[in-house]
mmCIF file of C-alpha atoms and ligand atoms in Angstrom:
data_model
loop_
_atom_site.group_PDB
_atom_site.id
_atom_site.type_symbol
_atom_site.label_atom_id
_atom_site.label_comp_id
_atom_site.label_asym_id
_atom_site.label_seq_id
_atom_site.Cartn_x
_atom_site.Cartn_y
_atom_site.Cartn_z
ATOM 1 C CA UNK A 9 84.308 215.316 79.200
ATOM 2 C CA UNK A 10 81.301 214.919 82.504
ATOM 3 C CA UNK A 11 83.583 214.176 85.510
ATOM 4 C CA UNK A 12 82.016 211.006 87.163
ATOM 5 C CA UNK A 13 82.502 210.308 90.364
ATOM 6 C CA UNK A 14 81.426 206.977 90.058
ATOM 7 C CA UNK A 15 83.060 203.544 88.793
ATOM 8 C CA UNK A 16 82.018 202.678 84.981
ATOM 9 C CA UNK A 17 82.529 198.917 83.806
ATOM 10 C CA UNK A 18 82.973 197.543 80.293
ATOM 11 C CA UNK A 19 83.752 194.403 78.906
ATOM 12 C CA UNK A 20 85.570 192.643 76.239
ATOM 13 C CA UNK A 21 84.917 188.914 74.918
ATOM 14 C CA UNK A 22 87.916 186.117 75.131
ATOM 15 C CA UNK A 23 87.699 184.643 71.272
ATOM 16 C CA UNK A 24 88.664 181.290 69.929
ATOM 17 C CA UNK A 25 89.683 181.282 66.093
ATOM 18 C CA UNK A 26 87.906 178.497 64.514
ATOM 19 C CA UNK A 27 89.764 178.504 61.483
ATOM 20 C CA UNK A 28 92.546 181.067 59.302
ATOM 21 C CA UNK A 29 94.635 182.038 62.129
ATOM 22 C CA UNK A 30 97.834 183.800 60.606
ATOM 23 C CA UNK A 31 96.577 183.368 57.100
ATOM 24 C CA UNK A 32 94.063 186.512 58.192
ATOM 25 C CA UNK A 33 96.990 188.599 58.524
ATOM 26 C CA UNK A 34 97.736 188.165 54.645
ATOM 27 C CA UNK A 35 94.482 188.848 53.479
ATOM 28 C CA UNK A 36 92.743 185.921 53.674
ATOM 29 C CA UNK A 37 89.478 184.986 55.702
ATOM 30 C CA UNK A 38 88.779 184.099 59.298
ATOM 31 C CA UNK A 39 86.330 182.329 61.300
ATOM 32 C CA UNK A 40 86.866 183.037 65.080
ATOM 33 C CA UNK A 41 83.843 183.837 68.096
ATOM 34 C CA UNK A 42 83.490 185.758 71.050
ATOM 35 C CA UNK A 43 83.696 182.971 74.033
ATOM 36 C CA UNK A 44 81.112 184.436 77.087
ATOM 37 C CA UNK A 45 83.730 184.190 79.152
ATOM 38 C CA UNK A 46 86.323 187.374 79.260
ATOM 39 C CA UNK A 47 87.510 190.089 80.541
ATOM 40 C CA UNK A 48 85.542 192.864 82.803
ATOM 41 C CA UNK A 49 87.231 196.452 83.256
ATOM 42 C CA UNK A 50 86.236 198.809 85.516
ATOM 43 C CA UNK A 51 87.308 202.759 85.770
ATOM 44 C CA UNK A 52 87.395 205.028 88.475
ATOM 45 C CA UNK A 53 88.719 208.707 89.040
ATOM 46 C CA UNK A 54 92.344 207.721 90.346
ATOM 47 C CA UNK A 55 96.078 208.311 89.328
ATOM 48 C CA UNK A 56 96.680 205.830 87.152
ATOM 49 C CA UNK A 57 97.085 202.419 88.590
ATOM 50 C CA UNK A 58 95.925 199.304 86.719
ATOM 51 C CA UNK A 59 95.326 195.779 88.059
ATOM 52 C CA UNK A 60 94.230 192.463 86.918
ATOM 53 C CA UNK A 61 94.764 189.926 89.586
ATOM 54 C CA UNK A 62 93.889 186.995 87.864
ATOM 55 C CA UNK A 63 97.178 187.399 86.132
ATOM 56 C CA UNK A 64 98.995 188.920 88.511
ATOM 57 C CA UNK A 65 99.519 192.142 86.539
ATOM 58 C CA UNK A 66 100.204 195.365 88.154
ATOM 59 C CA UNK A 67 101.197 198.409 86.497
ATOM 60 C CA UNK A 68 101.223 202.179 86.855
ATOM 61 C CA UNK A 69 100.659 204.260 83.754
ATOM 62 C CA UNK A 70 104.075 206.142 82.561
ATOM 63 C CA UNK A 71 105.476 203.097 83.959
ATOM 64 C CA UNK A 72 107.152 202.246 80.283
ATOM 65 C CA UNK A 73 105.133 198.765 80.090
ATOM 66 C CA UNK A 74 103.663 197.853 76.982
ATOM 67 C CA UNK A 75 100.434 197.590 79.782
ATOM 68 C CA UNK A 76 100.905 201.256 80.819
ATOM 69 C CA UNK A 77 101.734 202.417 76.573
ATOM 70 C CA UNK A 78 98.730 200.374 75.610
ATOM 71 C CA UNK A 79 95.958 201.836 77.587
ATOM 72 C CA UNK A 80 97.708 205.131 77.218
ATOM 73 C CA UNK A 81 97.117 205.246 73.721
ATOM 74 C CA UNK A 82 93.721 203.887 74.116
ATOM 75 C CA UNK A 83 92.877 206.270 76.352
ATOM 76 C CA UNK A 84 94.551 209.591 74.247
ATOM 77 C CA UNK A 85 92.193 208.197 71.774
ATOM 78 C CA UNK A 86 88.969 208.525 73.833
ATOM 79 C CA UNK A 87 89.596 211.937 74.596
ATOM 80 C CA UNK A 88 91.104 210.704 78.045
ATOM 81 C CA UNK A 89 94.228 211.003 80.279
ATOM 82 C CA UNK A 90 94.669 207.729 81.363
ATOM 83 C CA UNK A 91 96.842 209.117 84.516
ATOM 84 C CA UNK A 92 93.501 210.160 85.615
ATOM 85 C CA UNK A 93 92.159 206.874 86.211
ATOM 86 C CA UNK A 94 92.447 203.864 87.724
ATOM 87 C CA UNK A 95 91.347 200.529 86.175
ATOM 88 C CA UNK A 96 90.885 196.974 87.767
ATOM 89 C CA UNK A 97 89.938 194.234 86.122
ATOM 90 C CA UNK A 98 88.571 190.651 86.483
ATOM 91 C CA UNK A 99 89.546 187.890 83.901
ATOM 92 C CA UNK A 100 88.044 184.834 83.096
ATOM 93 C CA UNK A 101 90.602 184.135 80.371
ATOM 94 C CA UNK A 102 94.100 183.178 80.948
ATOM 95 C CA UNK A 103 96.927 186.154 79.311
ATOM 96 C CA UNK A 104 98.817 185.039 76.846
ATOM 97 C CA UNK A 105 97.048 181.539 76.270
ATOM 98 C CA UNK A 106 96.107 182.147 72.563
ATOM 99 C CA UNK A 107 92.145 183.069 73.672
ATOM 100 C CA UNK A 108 92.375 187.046 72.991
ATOM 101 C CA UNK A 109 93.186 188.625 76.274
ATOM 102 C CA UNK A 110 94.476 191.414 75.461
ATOM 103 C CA UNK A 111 92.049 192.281 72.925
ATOM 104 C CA UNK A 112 89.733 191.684 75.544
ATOM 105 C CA UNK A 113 91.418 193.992 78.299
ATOM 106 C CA UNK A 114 91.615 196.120 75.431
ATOM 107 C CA UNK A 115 87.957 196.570 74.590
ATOM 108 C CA UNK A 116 86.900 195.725 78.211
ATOM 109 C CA UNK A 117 88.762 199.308 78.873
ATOM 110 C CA UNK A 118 87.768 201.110 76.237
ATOM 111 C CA UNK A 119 84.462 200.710 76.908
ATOM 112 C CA UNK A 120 84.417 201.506 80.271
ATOM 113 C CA UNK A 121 85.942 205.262 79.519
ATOM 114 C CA UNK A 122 83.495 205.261 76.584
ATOM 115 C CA UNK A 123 80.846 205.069 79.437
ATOM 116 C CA UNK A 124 82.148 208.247 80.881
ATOM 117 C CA UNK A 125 82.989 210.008 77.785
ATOM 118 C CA UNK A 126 80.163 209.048 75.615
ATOM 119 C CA UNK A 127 81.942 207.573 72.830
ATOM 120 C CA UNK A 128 80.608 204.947 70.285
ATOM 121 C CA UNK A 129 81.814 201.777 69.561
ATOM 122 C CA UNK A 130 83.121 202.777 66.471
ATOM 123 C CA UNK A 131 86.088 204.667 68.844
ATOM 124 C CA UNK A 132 85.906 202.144 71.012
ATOM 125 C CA UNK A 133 86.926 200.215 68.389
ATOM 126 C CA UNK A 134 89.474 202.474 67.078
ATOM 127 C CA UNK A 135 91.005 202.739 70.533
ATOM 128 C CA UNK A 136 91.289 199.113 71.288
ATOM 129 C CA UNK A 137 92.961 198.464 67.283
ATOM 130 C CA UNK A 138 95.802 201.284 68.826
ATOM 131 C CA UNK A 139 96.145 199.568 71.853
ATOM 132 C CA UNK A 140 96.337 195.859 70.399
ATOM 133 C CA UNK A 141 99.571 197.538 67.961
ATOM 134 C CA UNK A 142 101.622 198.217 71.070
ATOM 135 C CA UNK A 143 101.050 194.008 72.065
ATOM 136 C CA UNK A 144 101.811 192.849 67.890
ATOM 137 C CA UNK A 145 103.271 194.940 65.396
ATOM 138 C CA UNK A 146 100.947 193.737 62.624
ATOM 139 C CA UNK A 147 97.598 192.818 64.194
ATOM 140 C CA UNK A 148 94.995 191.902 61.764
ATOM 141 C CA UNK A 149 92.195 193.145 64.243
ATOM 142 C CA UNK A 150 90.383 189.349 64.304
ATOM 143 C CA UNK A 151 90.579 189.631 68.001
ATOM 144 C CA UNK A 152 89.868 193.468 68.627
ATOM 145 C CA UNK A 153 86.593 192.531 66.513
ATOM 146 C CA UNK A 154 85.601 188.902 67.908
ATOM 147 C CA UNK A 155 86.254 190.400 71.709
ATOM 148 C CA UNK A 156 83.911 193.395 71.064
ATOM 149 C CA UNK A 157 81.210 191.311 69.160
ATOM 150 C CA UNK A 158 81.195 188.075 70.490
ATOM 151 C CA UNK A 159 78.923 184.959 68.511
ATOM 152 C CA UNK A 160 80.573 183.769 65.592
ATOM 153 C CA UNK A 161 81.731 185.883 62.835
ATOM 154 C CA UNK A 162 83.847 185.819 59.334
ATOM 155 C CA UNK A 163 86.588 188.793 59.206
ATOM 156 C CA UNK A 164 88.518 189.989 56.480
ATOM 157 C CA UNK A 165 91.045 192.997 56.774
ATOM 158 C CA UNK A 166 89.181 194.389 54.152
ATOM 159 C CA UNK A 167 85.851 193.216 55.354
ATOM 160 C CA UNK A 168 86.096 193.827 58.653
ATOM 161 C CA UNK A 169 83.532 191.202 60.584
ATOM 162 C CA UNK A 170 80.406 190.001 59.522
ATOM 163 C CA UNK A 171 78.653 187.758 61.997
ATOM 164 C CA UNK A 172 77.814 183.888 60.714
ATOM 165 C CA UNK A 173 74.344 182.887 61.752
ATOM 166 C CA UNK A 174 75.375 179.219 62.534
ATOM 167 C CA UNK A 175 72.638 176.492 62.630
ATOM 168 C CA UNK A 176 73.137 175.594 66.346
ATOM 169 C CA UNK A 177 75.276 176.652 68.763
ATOM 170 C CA UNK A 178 79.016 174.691 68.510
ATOM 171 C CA UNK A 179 80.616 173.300 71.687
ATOM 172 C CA UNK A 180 84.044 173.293 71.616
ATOM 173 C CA UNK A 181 86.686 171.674 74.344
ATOM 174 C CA UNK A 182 89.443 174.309 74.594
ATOM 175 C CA UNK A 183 92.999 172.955 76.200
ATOM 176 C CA UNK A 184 95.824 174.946 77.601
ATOM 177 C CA UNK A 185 98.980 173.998 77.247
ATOM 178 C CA UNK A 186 100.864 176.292 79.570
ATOM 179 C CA UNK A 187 103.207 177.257 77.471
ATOM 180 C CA UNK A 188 102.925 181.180 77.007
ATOM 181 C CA UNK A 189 104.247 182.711 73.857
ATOM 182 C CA UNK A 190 104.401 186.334 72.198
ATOM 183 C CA UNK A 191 102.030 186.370 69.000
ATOM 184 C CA UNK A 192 103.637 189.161 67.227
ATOM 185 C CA UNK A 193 106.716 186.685 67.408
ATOM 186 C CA UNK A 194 104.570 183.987 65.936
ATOM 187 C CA UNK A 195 103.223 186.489 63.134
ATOM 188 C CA UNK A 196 107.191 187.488 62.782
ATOM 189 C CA UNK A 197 108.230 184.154 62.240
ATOM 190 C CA UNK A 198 105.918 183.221 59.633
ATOM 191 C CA UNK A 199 106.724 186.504 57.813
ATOM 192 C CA UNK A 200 110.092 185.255 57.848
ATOM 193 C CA UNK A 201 109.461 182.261 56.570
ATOM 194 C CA UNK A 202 107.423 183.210 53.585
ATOM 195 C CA UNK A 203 110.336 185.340 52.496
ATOM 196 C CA UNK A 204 113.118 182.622 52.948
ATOM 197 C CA UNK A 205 110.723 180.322 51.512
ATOM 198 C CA UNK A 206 108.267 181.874 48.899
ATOM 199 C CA UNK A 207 106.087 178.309 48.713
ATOM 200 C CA UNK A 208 104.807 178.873 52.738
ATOM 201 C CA UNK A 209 102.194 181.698 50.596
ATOM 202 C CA UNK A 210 100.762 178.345 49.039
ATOM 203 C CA UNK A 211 99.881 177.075 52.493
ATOM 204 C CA UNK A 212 98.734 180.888 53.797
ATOM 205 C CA UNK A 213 96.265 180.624 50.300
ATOM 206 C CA UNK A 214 95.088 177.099 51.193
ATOM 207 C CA UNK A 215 94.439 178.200 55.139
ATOM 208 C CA UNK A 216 92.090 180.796 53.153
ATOM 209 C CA UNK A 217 90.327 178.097 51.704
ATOM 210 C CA UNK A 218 89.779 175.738 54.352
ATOM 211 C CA UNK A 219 88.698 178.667 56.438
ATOM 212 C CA UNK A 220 85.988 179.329 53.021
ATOM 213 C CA UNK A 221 85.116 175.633 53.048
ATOM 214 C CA UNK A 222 84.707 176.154 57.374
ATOM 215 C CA UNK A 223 81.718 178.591 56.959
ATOM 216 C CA UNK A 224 80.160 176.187 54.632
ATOM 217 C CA UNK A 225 80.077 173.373 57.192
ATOM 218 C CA UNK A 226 78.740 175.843 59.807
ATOM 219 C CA UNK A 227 75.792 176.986 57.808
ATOM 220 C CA UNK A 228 74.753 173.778 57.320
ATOM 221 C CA UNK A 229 75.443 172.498 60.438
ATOM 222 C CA UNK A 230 78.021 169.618 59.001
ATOM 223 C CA UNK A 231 80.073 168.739 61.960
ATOM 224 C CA UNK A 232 82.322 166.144 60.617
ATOM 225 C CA UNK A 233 83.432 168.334 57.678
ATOM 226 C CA UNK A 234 84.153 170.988 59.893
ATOM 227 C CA UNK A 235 86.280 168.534 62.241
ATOM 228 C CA UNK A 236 87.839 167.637 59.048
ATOM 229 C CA UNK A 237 88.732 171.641 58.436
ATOM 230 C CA UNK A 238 90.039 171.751 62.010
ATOM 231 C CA UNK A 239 92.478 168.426 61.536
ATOM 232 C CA UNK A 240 93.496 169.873 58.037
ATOM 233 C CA UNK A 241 93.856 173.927 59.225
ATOM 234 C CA UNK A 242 96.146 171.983 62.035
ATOM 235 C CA UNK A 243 98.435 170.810 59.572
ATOM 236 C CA UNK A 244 98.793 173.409 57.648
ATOM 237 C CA UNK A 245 100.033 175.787 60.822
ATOM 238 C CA UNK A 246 102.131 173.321 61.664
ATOM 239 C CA UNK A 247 104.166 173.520 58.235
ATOM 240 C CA UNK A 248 103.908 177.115 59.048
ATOM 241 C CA UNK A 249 105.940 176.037 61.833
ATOM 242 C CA UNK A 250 104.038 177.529 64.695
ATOM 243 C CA UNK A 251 102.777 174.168 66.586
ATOM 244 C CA UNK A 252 104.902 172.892 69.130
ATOM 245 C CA UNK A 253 105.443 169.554 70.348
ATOM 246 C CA UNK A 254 102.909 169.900 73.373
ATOM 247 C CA UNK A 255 100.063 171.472 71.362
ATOM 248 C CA UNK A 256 100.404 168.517 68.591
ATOM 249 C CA UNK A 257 100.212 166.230 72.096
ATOM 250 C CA UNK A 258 96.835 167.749 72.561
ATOM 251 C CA UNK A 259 95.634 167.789 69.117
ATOM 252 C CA UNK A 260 96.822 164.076 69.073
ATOM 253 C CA UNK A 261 95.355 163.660 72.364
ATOM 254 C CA UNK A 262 91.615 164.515 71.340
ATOM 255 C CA UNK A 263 91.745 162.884 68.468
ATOM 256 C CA UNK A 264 92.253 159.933 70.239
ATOM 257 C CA UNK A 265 89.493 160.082 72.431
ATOM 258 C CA UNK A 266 87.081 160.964 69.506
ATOM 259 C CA UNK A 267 86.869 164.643 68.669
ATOM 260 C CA UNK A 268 85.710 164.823 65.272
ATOM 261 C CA UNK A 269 88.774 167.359 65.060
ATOM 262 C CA UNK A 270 91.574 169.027 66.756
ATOM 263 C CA UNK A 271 93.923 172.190 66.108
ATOM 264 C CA UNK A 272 95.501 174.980 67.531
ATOM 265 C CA UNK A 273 93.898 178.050 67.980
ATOM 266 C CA UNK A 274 95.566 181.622 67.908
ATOM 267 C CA UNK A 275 99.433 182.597 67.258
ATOM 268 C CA UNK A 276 100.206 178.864 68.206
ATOM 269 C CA UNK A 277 103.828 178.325 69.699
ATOM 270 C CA UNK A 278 101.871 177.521 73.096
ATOM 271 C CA UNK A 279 99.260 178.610 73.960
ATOM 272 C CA UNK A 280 95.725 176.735 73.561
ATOM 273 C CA UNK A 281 94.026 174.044 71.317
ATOM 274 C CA UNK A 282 90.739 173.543 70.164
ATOM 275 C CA UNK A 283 88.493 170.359 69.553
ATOM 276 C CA UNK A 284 85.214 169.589 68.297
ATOM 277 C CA UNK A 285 84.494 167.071 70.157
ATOM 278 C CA UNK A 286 80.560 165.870 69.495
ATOM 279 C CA UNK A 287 79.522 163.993 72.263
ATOM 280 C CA UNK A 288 82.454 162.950 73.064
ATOM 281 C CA UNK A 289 83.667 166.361 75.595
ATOM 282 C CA UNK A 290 83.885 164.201 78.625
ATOM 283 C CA UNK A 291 86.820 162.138 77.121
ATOM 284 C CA UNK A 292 88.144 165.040 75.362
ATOM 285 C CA UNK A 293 88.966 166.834 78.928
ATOM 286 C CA UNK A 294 89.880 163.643 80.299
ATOM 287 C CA UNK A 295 92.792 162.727 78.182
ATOM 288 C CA UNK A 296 94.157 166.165 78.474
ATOM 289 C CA UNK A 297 94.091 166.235 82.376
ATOM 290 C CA UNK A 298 96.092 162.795 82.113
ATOM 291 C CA UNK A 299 98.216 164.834 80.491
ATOM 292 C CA UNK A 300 98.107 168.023 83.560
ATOM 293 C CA UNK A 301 97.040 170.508 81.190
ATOM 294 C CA UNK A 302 93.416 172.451 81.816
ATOM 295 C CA UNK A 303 90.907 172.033 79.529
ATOM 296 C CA UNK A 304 87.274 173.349 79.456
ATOM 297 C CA UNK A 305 84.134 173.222 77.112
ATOM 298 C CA UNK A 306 82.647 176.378 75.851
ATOM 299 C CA UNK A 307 79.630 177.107 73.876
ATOM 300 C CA UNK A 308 80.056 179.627 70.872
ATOM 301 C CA UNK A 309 77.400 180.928 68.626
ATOM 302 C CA UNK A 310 74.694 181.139 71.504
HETATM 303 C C1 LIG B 622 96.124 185.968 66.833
HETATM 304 O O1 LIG B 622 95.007 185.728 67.674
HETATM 305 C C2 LIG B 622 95.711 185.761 65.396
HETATM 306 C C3 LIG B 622 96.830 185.957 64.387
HETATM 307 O O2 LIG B 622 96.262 185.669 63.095
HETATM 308 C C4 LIG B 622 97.373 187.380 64.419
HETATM 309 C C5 LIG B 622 96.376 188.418 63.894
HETATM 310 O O3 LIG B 622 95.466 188.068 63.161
HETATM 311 O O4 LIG B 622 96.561 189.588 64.252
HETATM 312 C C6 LIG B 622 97.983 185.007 64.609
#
């Protein structure tokens, strides 16, 4: 490896998952897109410290955090000891929110040592996939792909992603709910389920489908079936039993101020929602600061 003496920078997308959240874990297809905002990593010769203020993370490799075993697997990967550095990074998403962040961090990281090592993005890749196993046992690798992408794309385990040229760009209002959660105890749970009760496959299969049905409505640029998609994908996670009470309050909320359709987005159990919302944003983010939680629009598919 060239020693640099200088700081190298990467970054990794935040992602929203349009439609086949947990379903993508069993097989089935996803929609999801890189948001612009995310997270930025930069790498410097050092002795191992990493910080990201924005969520108050500090951690020093060998430290035993899954931080510290994450990006020192990433880094073993790359060719790298991550002792050797130090990273700091700046977020734009919020950790743990159900919008990719540590995917992000992941491939924000990655590629800033690929900078100084010269590896591809296929390693980079690779790297952020290892890294993204020490956060959830079972990760499909939606988010590894959506936060080193970005735009909107379908992915398949066995596909990998394939980008979706959509007909115009989508706005989206996406709404916190503050609750923070642990998605590989969401992807646990449902696991669970589907072995107590075999039928919960029947709703995995039909989360497939809508998710199918989903990239029709994008290519052809039909809205209101694809707010349908959202309102039905909704219910379906939440007979998967990973809604809560406040993100059906948000789904219920946009709705009501005209969003053409509302769900969760992500592991669920907290985290965020998602709503198309037309021209109707305004009133979208309205009802959900009545509420106190944050909301903001985004624009995916630029
Ligand atoms: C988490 O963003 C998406 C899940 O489907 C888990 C995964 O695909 O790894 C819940």
């Amino acid at each position: 490896m060239t020693e640099h003496a200088e700081t190298t920078t990467g970054f990794g997308h935040g992602k929203v998952i349009l439609l086949g959240e947990h379903a993508v874990v069993y097989g089935q297809p996803a929609v999801a897109a890189g948001m612009q905002a995310g997270v930025r990593a930069h790498a410097s010769a050092g002795a191992g410290s990493v910080r990201v203020p924005a969520w108050q993370l500090d951690v020093q490799m060998g430290d035993d955090s899954p931080v510290s075993s994450a990006i020192d697997r990433l880094c073993q990967r790359l060719g790298v000891a991550g002792r050797s550095l130090d990273f700091w990074l700046e977020a734009e998403v919020p950790s743990r929110a159900g919008l990719g962040s540590s995917a992000a961090m992941a491939v924000a990281i990655a590629r800033a040592v690929a900078a100084r090592t010269g590896a591809g993005e296929d390693d980079v890749l690779a790297a952020a996939a290892l890294a993204e196993a020490v956060f959830h046992e079972n990760p499909s690798g939606i988010d590894t792909a959506a936060a080193s992408r970005g735009g909107v794309g379908r992915f398949d385990r066995a596909a990998g992603w394939q980008a979706i040229p959509v007909s115009r760009p989508i706005e989206l209002c996406v709404g916190l709910s503050g609750q923070v959660r642990q998605t590989s105890d969401l992807v646990s749970s449902v696991a669970q389920l589907c072995q107590r009760v075999p039928v919960a496959r029947r709703l995995i299969d039909a989360l497939g489908d809508v998710a199918r049905a989903g990239m029709e409505a994008l290519a052809s640029g039909d809205q209101v079936a694809l707010g349908h998609q959202f309102n039905m994908a909704h219910g379906l996670l939440s007979g998967l039993g990973v809604s809560s009470a406040e993100l059906d309050a948000l789904v219920r909320a946009a709705r009501g101020a005209g969003a053409l359709g509302a769900k969760l987005t992500g592991a669920g159990g907290g985290g965020a929602v998602i709503a198309l919302a037309s021209d109707r944003a305004e009133e979208v983010l309205k009802s959900w600061r009545s509420m106190g939680c944050y909301g903001f629009l985004t624009q995916v598919g630029k």
